[in-house]
Coordinates of C-alpha atoms and ligand atoms in Angstrom, one line a residue:
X1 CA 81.4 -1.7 46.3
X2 CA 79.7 -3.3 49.5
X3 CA 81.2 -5.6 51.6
X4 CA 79.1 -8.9 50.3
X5 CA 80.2 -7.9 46.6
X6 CA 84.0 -8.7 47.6
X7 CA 86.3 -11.5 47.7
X8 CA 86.5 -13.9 50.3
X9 CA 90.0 -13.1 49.9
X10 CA 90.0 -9.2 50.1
X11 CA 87.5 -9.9 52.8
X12 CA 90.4 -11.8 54.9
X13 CA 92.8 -9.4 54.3
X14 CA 90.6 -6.3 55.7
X15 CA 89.6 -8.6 58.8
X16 CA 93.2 -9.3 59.3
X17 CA 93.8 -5.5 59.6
X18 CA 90.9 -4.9 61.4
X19 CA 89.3 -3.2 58.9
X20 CA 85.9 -4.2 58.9
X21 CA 84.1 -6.5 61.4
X22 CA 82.9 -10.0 60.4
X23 CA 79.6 -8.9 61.7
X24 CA 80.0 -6.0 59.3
X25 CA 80.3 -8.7 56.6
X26 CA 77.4 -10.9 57.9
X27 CA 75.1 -7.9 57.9
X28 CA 75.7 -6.9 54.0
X29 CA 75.6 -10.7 53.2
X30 CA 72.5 -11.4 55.3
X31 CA 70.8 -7.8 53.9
X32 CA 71.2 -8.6 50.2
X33 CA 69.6 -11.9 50.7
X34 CA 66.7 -9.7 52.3
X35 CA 66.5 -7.7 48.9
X36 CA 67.3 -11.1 46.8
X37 CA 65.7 -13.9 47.7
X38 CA 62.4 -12.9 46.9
X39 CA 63.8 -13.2 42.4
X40 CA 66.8 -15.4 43.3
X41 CA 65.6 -17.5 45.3
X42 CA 69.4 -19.2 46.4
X43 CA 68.3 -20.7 49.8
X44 CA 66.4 -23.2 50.9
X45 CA 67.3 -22.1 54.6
X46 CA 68.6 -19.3 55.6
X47 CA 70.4 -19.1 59.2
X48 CA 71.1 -15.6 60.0
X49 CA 70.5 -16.0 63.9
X50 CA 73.6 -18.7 63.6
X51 CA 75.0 -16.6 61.2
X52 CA 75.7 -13.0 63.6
X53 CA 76.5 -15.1 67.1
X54 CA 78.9 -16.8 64.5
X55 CA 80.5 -13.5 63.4
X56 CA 80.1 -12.1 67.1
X57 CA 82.4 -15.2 67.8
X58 CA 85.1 -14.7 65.3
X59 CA 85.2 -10.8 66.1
X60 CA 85.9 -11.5 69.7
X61 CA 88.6 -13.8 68.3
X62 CA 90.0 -11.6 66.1
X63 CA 90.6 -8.9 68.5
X64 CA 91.9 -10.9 70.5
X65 CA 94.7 -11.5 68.3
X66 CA 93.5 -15.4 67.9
X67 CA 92.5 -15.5 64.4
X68 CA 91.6 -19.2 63.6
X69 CA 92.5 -19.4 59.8
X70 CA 91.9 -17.0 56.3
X71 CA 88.1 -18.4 56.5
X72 CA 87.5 -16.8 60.2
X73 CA 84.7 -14.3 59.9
X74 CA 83.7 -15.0 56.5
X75 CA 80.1 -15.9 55.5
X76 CA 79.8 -19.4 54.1
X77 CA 76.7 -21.1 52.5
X78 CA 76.2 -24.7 52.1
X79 CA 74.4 -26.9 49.6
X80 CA 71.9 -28.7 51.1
X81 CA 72.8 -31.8 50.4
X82 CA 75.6 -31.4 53.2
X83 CA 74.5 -32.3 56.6
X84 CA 74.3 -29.6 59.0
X85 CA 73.8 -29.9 63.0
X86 CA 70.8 -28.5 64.2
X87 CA 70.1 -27.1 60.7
X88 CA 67.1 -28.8 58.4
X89 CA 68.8 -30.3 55.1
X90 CA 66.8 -31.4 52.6
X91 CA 68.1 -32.4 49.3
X92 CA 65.8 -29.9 47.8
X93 CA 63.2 -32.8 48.1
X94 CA 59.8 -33.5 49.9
X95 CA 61.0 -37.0 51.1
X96 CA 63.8 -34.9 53.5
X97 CA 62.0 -31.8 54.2
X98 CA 61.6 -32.3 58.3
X99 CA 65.0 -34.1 58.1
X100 CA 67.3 -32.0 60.9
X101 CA 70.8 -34.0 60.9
X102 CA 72.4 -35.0 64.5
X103 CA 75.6 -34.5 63.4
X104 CA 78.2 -32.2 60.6
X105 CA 79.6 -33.7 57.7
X106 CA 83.2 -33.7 57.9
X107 CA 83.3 -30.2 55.9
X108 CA 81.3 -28.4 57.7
X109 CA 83.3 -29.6 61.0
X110 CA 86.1 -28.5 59.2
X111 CA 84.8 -25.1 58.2
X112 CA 83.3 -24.4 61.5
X113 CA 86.5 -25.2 63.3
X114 CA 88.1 -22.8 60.6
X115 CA 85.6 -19.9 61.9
X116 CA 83.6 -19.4 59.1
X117 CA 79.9 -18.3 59.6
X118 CA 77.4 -20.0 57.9
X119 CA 74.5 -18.0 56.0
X120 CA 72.8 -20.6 55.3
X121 CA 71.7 -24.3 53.1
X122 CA 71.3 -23.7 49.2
X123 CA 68.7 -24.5 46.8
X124 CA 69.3 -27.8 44.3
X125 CA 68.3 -30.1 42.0
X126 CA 66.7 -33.0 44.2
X127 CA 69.2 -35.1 45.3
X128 CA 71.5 -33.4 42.7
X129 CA 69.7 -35.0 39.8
X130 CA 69.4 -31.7 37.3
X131 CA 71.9 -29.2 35.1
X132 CA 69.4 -25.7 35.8
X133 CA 68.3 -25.8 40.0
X134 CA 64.7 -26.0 38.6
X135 CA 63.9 -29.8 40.2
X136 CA 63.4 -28.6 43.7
X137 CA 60.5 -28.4 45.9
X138 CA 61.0 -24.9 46.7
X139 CA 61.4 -24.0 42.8
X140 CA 64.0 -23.0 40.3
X141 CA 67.1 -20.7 41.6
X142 CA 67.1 -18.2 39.0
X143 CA 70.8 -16.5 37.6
X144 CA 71.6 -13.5 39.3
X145 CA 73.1 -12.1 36.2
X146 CA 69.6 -12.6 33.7
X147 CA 66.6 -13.9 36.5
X148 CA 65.0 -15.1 33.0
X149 CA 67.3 -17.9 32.7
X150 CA 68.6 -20.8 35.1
X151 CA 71.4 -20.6 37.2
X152 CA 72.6 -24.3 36.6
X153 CA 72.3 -27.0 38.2
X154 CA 72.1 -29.1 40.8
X155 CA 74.5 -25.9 42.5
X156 CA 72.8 -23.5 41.2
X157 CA 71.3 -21.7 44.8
X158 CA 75.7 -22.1 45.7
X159 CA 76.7 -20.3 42.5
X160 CA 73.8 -17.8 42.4
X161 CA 74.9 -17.0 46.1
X162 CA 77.8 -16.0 45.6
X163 CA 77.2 -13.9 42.3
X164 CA 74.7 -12.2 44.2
X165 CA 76.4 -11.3 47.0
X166 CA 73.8 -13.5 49.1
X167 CA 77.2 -15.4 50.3
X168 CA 80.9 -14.6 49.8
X169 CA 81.7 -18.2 48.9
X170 CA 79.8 -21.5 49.4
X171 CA 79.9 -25.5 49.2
X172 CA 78.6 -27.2 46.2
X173 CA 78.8 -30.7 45.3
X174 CA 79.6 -31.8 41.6
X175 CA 78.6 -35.7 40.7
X176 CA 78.7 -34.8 36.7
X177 CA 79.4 -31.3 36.7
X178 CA 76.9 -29.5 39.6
X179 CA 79.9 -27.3 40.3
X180 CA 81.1 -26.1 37.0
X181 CA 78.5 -25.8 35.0
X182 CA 76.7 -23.2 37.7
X183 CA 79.4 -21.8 38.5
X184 CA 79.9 -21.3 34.6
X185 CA 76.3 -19.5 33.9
X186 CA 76.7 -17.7 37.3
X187 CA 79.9 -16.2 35.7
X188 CA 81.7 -17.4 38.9
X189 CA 84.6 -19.5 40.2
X190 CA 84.3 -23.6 40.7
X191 CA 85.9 -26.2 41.7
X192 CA 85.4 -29.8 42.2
X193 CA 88.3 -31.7 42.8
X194 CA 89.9 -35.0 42.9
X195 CA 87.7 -37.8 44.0
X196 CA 88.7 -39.0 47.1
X197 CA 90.4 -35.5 48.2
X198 CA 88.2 -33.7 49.8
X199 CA 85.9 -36.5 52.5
X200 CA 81.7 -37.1 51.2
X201 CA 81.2 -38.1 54.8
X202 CA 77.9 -36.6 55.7
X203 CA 77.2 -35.9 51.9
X204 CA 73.8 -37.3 51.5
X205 CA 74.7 -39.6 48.6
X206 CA 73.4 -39.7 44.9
X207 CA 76.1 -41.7 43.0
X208 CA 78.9 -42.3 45.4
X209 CA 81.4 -43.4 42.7
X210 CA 81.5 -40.3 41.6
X211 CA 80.0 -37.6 44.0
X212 CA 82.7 -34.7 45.0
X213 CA 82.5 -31.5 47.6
X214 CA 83.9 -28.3 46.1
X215 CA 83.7 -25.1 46.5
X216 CA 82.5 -22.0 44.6
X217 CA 83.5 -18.5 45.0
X218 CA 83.9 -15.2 43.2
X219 CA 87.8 -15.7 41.9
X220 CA 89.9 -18.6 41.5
X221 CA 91.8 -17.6 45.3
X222 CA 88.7 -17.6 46.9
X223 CA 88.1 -21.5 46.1
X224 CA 91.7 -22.2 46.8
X225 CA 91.2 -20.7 50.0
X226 CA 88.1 -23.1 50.5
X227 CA 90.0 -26.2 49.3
X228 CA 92.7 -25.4 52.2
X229 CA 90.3 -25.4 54.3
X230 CA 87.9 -29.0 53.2
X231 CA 91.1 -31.0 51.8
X232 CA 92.6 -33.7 54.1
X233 CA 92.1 -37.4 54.3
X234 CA 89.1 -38.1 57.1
X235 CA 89.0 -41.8 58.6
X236 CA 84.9 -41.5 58.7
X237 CA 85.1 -42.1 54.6
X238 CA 86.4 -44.8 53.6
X239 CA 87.1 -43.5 49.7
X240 CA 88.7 -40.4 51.2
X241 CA 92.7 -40.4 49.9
X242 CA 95.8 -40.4 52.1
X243 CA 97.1 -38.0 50.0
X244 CA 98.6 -34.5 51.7
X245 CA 97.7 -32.0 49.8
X246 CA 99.7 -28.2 48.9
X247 CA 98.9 -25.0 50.4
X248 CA 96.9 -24.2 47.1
X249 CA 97.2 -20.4 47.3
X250 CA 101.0 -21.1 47.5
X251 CA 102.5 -21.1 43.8
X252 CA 98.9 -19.9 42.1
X253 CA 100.5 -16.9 40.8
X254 CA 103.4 -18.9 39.2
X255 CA 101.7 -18.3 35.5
X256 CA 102.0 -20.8 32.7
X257 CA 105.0 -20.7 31.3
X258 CA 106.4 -23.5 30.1
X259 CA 103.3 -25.3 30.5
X260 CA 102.3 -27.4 28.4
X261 CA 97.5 -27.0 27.7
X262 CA 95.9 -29.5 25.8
X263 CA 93.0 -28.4 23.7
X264 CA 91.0 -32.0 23.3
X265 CA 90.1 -31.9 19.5
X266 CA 86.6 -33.9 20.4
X267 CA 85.7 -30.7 22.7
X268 CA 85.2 -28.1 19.8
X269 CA 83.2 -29.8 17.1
X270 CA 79.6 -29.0 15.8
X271 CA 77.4 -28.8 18.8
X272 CA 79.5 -25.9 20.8
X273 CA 77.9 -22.9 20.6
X274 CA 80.2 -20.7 18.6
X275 CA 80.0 -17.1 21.1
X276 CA 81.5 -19.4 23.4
X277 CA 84.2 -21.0 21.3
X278 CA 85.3 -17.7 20.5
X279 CA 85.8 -16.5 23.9
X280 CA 87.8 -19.6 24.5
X281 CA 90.0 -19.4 21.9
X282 CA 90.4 -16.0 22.4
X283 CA 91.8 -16.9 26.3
X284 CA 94.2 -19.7 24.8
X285 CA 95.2 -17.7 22.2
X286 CA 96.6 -15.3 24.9
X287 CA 97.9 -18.2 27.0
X288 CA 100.3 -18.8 24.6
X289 CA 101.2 -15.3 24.3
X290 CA 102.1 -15.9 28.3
X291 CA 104.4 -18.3 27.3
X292 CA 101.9 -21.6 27.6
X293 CA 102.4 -24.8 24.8
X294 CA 99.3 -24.8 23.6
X295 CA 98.9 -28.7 21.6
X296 CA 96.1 -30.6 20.5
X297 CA 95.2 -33.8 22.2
X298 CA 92.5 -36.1 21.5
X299 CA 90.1 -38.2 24.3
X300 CA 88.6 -40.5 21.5
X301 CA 86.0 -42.2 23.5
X302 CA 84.4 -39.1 24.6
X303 CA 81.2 -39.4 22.9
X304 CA 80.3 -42.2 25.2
X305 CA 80.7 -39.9 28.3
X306 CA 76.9 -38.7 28.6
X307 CA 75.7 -42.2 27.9
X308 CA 78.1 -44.1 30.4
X309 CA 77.5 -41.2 32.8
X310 CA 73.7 -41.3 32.9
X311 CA 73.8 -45.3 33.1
X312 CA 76.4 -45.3 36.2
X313 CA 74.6 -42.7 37.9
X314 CA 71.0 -43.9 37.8
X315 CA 72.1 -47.0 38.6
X316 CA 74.1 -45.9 41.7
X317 CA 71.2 -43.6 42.7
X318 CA 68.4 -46.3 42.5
X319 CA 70.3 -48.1 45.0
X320 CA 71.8 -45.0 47.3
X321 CA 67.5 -44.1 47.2
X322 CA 66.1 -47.0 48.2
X323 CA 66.8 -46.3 51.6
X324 CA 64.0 -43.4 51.7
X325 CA 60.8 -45.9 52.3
X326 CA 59.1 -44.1 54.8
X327 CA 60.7 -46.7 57.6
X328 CA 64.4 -46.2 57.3
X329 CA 64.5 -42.3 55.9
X330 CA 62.4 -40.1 54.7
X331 CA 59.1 -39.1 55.1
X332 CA 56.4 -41.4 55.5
X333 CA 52.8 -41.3 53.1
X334 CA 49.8 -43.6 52.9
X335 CA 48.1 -43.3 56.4
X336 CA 48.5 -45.1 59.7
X337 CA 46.0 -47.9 58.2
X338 CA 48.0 -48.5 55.1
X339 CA 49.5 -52.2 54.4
X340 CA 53.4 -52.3 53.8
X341 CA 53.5 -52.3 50.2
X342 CA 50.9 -49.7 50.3
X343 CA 52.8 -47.4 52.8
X344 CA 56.2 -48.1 50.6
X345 CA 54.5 -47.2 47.2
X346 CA 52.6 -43.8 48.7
X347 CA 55.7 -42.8 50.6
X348 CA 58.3 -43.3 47.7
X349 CA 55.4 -41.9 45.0
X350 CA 54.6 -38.9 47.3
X351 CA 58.2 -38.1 48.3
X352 CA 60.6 -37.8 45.1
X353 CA 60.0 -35.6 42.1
X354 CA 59.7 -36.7 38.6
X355 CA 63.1 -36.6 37.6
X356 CA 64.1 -38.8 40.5
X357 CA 61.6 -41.3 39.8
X358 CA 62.8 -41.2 36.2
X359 CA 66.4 -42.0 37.8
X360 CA 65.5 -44.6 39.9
X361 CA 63.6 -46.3 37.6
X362 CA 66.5 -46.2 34.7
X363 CA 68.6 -47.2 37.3
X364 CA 67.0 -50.2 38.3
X365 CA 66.6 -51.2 35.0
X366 CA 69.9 -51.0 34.0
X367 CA 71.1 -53.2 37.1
X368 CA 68.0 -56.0 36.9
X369 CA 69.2 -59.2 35.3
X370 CA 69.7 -59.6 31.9
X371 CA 69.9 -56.1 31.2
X372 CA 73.0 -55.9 33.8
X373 CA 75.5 -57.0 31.4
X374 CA 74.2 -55.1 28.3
X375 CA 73.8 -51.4 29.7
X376 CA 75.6 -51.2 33.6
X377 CA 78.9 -53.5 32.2
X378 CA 79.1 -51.7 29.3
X379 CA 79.0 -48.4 30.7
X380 CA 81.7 -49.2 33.5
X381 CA 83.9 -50.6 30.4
X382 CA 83.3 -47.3 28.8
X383 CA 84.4 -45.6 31.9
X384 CA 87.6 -47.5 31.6
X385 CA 88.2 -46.0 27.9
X386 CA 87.4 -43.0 29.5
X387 CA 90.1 -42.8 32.2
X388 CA 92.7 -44.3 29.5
X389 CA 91.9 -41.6 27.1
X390 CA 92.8 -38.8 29.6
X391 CA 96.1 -41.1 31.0
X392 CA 97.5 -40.9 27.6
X393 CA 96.4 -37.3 27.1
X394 CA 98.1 -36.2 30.5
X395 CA 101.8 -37.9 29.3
X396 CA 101.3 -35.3 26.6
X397 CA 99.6 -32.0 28.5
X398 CA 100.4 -30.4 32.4
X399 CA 96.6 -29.9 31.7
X400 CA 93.4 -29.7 29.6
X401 CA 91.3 -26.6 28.4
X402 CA 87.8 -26.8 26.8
X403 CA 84.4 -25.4 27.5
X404 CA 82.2 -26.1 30.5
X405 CA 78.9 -26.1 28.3
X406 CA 78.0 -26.5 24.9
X407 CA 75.7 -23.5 25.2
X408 CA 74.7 -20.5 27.1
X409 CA 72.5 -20.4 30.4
X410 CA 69.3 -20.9 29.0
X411 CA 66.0 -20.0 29.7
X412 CA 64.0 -21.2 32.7
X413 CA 61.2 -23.9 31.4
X414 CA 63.2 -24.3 27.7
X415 CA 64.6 -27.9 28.9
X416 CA 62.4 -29.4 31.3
X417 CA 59.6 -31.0 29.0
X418 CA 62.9 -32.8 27.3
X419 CA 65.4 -34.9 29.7
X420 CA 67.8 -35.9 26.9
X421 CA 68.4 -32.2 25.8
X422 CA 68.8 -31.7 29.5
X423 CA 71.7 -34.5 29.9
X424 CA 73.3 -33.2 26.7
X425 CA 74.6 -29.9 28.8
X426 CA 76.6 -32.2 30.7
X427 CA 78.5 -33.8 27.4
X428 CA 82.3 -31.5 29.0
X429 CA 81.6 -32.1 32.1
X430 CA 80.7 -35.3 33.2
X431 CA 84.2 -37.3 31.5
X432 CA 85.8 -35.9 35.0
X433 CA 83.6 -37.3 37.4
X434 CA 84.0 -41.2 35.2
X435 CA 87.7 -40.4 35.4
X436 CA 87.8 -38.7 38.8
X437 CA 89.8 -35.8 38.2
X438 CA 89.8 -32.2 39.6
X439 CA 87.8 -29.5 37.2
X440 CA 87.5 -25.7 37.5
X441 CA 85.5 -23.4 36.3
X442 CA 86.2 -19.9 35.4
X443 CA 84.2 -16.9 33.8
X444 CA 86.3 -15.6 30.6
X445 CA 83.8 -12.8 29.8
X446 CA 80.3 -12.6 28.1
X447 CA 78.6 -14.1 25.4
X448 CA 74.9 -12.2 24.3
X449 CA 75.1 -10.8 27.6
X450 CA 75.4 -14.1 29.6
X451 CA 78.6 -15.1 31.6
X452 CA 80.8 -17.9 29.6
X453 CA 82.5 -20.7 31.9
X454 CA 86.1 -22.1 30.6
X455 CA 86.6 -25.4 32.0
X456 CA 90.6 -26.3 33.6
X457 CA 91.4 -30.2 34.1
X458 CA 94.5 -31.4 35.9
X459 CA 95.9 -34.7 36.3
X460 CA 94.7 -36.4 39.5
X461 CA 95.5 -34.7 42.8
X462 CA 97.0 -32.0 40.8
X463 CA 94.5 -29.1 41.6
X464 CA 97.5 -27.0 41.7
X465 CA 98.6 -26.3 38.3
X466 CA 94.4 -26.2 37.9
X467 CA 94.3 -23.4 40.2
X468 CA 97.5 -22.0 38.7
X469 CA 96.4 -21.7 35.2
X470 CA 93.0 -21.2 36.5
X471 CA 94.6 -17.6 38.3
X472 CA 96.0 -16.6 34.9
X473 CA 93.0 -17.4 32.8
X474 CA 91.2 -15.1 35.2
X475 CA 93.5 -12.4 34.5
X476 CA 93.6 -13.1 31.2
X477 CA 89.7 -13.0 30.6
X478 CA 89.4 -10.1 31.8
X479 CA 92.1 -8.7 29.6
X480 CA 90.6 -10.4 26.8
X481 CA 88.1 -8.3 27.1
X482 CA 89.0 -5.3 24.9
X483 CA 90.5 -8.1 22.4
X484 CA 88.6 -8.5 19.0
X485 CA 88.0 -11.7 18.2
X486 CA 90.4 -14.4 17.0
X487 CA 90.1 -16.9 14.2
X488 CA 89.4 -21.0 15.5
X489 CA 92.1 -23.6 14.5
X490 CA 89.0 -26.4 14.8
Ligands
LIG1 N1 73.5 -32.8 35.6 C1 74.1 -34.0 36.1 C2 73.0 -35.0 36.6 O1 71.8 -34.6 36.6 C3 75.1 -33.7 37.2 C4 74.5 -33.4 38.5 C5 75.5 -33.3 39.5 O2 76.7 -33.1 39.3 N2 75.0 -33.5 40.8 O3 73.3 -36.1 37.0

């Protein structure tokens, strides 16, 4: 196995020893992103002159017996949607393309300060808005493990990173599921965790009541690792929660017994694809066999979550975007002789992508008067039901198991001529982000020959027992493997 195809984890462990070099590492990373790009096509940037003075830096450190933290050394990729010194970040869109930050996002600060090396920005869905990485300027990221189909979205370029050993673990950011639901077709680890835990400051924002940093990397320690290193409250956002948080790779290996996992009754109806169901099943099936209480809960209201999800959003984004005009942000269109109105309407037509144009004008719709009360109103008191449904499910469960997505990592193209079908991949994720509460992603095996994600919620700020049964799961999937196939209870 080469060095970019390990754990961020085993990859600390050898650098601890003095085993291998962090420029060792950088070099493999930076080499199969050479050989990968070209089909992947994960970065939107790639910084490999940062990248090896970086690694230079922490080897010095290292041998001098002054290792800065588990991340020290290890190569770290960014969605670019995270502002970056120095280093262009774009949103994957046109309107941001020259747009070279003066300053780090609070992450990055912290990851920097941690030693890791930074590879490079990641390829998105424009301003986040997609489920498949294909609305970008610079094109789809395909999936590492089938370059036919889409690597999820808006992280796909963070998840296909990492499964391509382009990165050993990256930042994504997860406003309705951007985290998982890559991470899931990648057939890697994600996280996206409590709102409020980890800071947004420096996040360029598409729907700030519910936009969250995470991280994604190939095993369940690797993001725990990550969320060590990003958690914390940060005075520079004001949403960001006083809340101290564990050392998450403490008590991950505690296993679940005694634990009591919800299966929500709504999450396996008509409408999952069945390979996928199986595979579930078959890891809860085993979970109990660890000594887990498996029970059935129910989150009645969740058919309203894609609906309330897309109204909320849009209608955040339309007014989070209206700050790109050409004059405040964002590149400017129409000519130096163009009138105002003119220069507004070129800049803003020129600049966003047609799914972000579709956003902003739902989003506007749904806040202009008269319609306010009907659509945006209703949405936030769906929201409500939301949250309430989970409350009464979590004085029940230590935690919730369902799928990621209701179907496999499809092809690149098969969803883009039809938005709704589109939104619908979001219907397991996007309930979290409404309710705020931490989600992880893990691979339990393959379906057809695609990776299968298997979704983890926790109760707010409670990524531990997440991560906890998140570690087993992992063990158990692979396990599961050799199984044959269990019978459903739904
Ligand atoms: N697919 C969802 C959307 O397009 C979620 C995106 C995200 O989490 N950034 O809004």
């Amino acid at each position: 196995m080469e060095l970019c195809d390990r754990s961020a984890f085993d990859l600390s462990g050898l650098l601890n020893k003095g085993d291998v070099s962090s420029r060792q590492i950088t070099e493999s990373v930076l080499k199969r992103a050479d050989d990968k790009e070209k089909s992947i096509n994960a970065f939107i940037t790639l910084s490999p002159e940062t990248a090896l003075r970086q690694a230079d830096e922490a080897d010095k450190r290292i041998s001098a017996g002054k290792r800065l933290s588990p991340l020290d050394g290890i190569p770290v990729a960014v969605k670019d949607n995270i502002c970056t010194k120095g280093i262009r970040t774009t949103c994957g869109s046109d309107i941001l393309s020259n747009f070279i930050p003066t300053y780090n996002a609070t992450v990055v600060e912290r990851l920097l300060s941690a030693g890791a090396v930074l590879v490079g920005k990641t390829n998105m869905d424009e301003f986040g808005m997609g489920s498949s990485t294909e609305n970008s300027i610079i094109g789809p990221t395909r999936n590492p493990v089938d370059t036919a189909c889409v690597s999820g979205g808006s992280s796909g370029g963070s998840a296909a990173a990492v499964a391509s050993g382009e990165t050993i673990i990256s930042l994504g950011t997860d406003t309705g599921g951007s985290i998982r639901l890559p991470a899931a077709f990648c057939g890697v680890a994600g996280i996206k965790p409590t709102y409020g835990r980890v800071s947004r400051y420096g996040l360029i924002s598409y729907a700030s009541s519910l936009d969250q940093i995470g991280a994604i990397g190939r095993t369940v320690d690797d993001c725990a690792m990550m969320l060590n290193c990003i958690c914390g409250h940060d005075r520079m956002d004001t949403t960001s929660a006083d809340v101290a948080g564990p050392d998450f790779l403490l008590s991950r290996n505690k296993g679940v017994k005694g634990l009591k996992i919800g299966l929500p009754m709504q999450y396996f109806v008509e409408g999952l694809d069945q390979a996928i169901k199986e595979r579930i099943m078959k890891v809860v099936e085993l979970l109990a066999e660890e000594g887990a209480e498996i029970i059935e809960v129910s989150l009645p209201h969740a058919e309203y979550a894609v609906s309330a999800y897309y109204l909320i959003a849009t209608a955040e984004a339309s007014s989070n975007l209206a700050r790109y005009d050409g004059v405040k942000y964002g590149n400017r269109s129409g000519g130096d002789d163009a009138d105002l109105i003119d220069m507004y309407e070129a800049t803003r037509s020129l600049g966003f992508g047609r799914e972000v144009k579709r956003r902003i004008m739902l989003g506007t719709y749904v806040l202009s008067a008269g319609y306010y009360d009907a659509y945006y109103l209703k949405a936030q008191k769906a929201r409500t039901l939301i949250k309430g449904d989970f409350d009464r499910a979590f004085e029940q469960a230590d935690c919730l198991i369902g799928p990621v997505s209701p179907c496999l990592p499809f092809r690149l193209g098969e969803k883009m001529s039809d938005p709704l079908q589109m939104y619908l991949v979001d219907i397991y994720t996007v309930s979290l982000n409404l309710a705020g509460l931490p989600g992880m992603s893990i691979n339990c095996g393959k379906a057809e020959g695609l990776p299968v994600g298997l979704q983890i919620i926790g109760k707010a700020f409670d990524e531990m027992t997440v991560i906890t049964v998140g570690k087993t799961c992992e063990h158990l999937g692979e396990l599961c493997l050799n199984k044959k196939t269990v019978q459903t209870q739904f």
